[in-house]
Amino acid sequence: MPMLRKAPALHRAVIHLNDAAPEKIQTALQNTANLLAALGPETQVELVAHGPGIAVATDPATEEFTAQLTGLLAAGVALCVCQNTMTARRLTPTDIHPQAVVVASGVAHLVTRQTEGWSYLHP
Amino acid sequence: MPMLRKAPALHRAVIHLNDAAPEKIQTALQNTANLLAALGPETQVELVAHGPGIAVATDPATEEFTAQLTGLLAAGVALCVCQNTMTARRLTPTDIHPQAVVVASGVAHLVTRQTEGWSYLHP
Amino acid sequence: MPMLRKAPALHRAVIHLNDAAPEKIQTALQNTANLLAALGPETQVELVAHGPGIAVATDPATEEFTAQLTGLLAAGVALCVCQNTMTARRLTPTDIHPQAVVVASGVAHLVTRQTEGWSYLHP
């Protein structure tokens, strides 16, 4: 007879990135990697970048952090970027990481996800 | 026969402002405006200012940001300021924005609202 | 006949500390004290330190902030420190505050607690 196991809680988290400083971006990426490692691969994580934080998804940043970001995307993390920010900075989809998902508003997405039960982290 | 529509989720969010830097205050006000624009006018938003963040509600700040803050208040956003901070800084109600709502403790208000189901943002 | 009273909500909050700057640590400790004072002694508060924020639990920091930290611990606040951070910085349990509780991952603990209904604060 198999042992009964309690199903693990499904964890879902949005990570708020609104800073362009390389050390802040690095911290957000590292926190995301640690989160997945600790809670398991089924954990759903969205890195939500808006305002200056969109740097994580634009060319220079993606070059600098390519390896880590690529690994996170391959592990199922979603990189969500803010259309409002793109519009304000005259960025088009060709300017941002090809795997990024565009959301209408970064802050609205962070609020909506919490309404749906997701946890929130501001690294 | 009218189309059935799913009722939209009611979004409620507290925005944490604990910084006096003008660019941080500006960001918090802009994030609040973007949130309302994206989620609709029924969205309930409280901007909770405490510690150095109370600058948003004191005279120089309200002069600097008057137009944007006035617009947000007219749109139904609540500006909540912390009584603990007012006491520590010897501020009286005449020192703060006339439409501000005084809460006993800014951090306690942020926690209480989340207990009630509100989302949290730290710009 | 006794008056009926509505049971007060139980408040539970995690406070995110990922900064070593003394003023940031001081703010986190003060916010924690204000939270307990406002919401009552049954309130459950965990101060979750990781990354540079682990400074709150290492010797120099605990000397600097001893009085306030000791008071908070005596009041039932838990000081949770991140094993990942300890490993990365080659810290052993003897290097950190004797009353600290070690959690496998600071960010995972912050997410797990929110999944369980706790509120989140980033001072």
Coordinates of N, CA and C in Angstrom, one line a residue, chain C residues 53-100:
Chain C
G53 N 21.0 41.5 3.4 CA 20.2 41.7 4.6 C 20.5 40.8 5.7
I54 N 21.3 39.8 5.5 CA 21.7 38.9 6.6 C 22.5 39.6 7.6
A55 N 23.0 40.8 7.2 CA 23.8 41.6 8.2 C 23.0 41.8 9.5
V56 N 21.7 41.9 9.5 CA 20.9 42.1 10.7 C 21.2 40.9 11.7
A57 N 21.6 39.8 11.2 CA 21.8 38.6 12.1 C 23.2 38.2 12.3
T58 N 24.2 39.0 11.8 CA 25.6 38.7 12.0 C 26.1 39.6 13.1
D59 N 27.3 39.2 13.6 CA 27.7 39.8 14.8 C 27.7 41.4 14.9
P60 N 28.4 42.0 13.9 CA 28.4 43.5 14.1 C 27.1 44.1 14.1
A61 N 26.2 43.6 13.2 CA 24.8 44.2 13.2 C 24.1 43.9 14.5
T62 N 24.2 42.7 15.0 CA 23.5 42.4 16.2 C 24.0 43.2 17.4
E63 N 25.3 43.6 17.4 CA 25.8 44.5 18.4 C 25.2 45.9 18.2
E64 N 25.2 46.3 17.0 CA 24.7 47.7 16.8 C 23.2 47.8 17.1
F65 N 22.4 46.8 16.8 CA 21.0 46.9 17.0 C 20.5 46.0 18.1
T66 N 21.4 45.6 18.9 CA 21.1 44.6 19.9 C 19.8 44.9 20.7
A67 N 19.7 46.1 21.3 CA 18.6 46.4 22.1 C 17.3 46.2 21.4
Q68 N 17.2 46.8 20.2 CA 15.9 46.7 19.5 C 15.6 45.3 19.1
L69 N 16.6 44.6 18.5 CA 16.4 43.3 18.1 C 16.0 42.3 19.2
T70 N 16.7 42.5 20.3 CA 16.4 41.7 21.5 C 14.9 41.9 22.0
G71 N 14.5 43.1 22.0 CA 13.2 43.4 22.3 C 12.1 42.8 21.4
L72 N 12.4 42.8 20.1 CA 11.5 42.2 19.2 C 11.4 40.7 19.3
L73 N 12.6 40.1 19.5 CA 12.6 38.6 19.7 C 11.9 38.2 21.0
A74 N 12.0 39.0 22.0 CA 11.3 38.8 23.3 C 9.8 38.9 23.1
A75 N 9.4 39.8 22.1 CA 8.0 40.0 21.9 C 7.4 38.9 20.9
G76 N 8.3 38.0 20.5 CA 7.7 36.9 19.7 C 8.0 37.0 18.2
V77 N 8.7 38.1 17.8 CA 9.1 38.2 16.4 C 10.1 37.1 16.0
A78 N 10.0 36.5 14.9 CA 11.0 35.5 14.5 C 12.0 36.2 13.5
L79 N 13.2 35.9 13.7 CA 14.2 36.4 12.8 C 14.7 35.2 11.9
C80 N 14.2 35.2 10.7 CA 14.5 34.1 9.8 C 15.7 34.4 8.8
V81 N 16.7 33.6 8.8 CA 17.8 33.9 7.9 C 17.9 32.7 6.9
C82 N 18.5 33.1 5.7 CA 18.5 32.3 4.5 C 19.7 31.4 4.5
Q83 N 19.5 30.1 4.4 CA 20.6 29.1 4.3 C 21.4 29.3 3.1
N84 N 20.7 29.6 2.0 CA 21.4 29.9 0.7 C 22.5 31.0 0.9
T85 N 22.0 32.1 1.6 CA 22.9 33.2 1.8 C 24.1 32.8 2.7
M86 N 23.8 32.0 3.8 CA 24.8 31.6 4.7 C 25.8 30.7 3.9
T87 N 25.4 29.9 3.1 CA 26.3 29.0 2.3 C 27.2 29.8 1.4
A88 N 26.5 30.8 0.7 CA 27.3 31.6 -0.3 C 28.3 32.5 0.4
R89 N 28.0 32.8 1.7 CA 29.0 33.7 2.4 C 29.8 32.9 3.4
R90 N 29.7 31.6 3.3 CA 30.5 30.7 4.2 C 30.2 31.0 5.7
L91 N 29.0 31.3 6.0 CA 28.6 31.5 7.4 C 28.1 30.3 8.0
T92 N 28.5 30.0 9.2 CA 28.0 28.9 10.0 C 27.0 29.4 11.0
P93 N 26.2 28.5 11.7 CA 25.3 28.9 12.7 C 26.0 29.7 13.8
T94 N 27.3 29.4 14.1 CA 27.9 30.2 15.1 C 28.2 31.7 14.7
D95 N 28.0 32.0 13.4 CA 28.2 33.3 12.9 C 27.0 34.2 13.1
I96 N 25.9 33.5 13.3 CA 24.6 34.3 13.2 C 24.0 34.4 14.6
H97 N 23.0 35.3 14.7 CA 22.3 35.5 16.0 C 21.8 34.1 16.6
P98 N 22.0 33.9 17.9 CA 21.7 32.6 18.4 C 20.2 32.3 18.3
Q99 N 19.3 33.3 18.3 CA 17.9 33.1 18.2 C 17.4 33.0 16.8
A100 N 18.2 33.2 15.8 CA 17.7 33.2 14.4 C 17.3 31.8 14.1

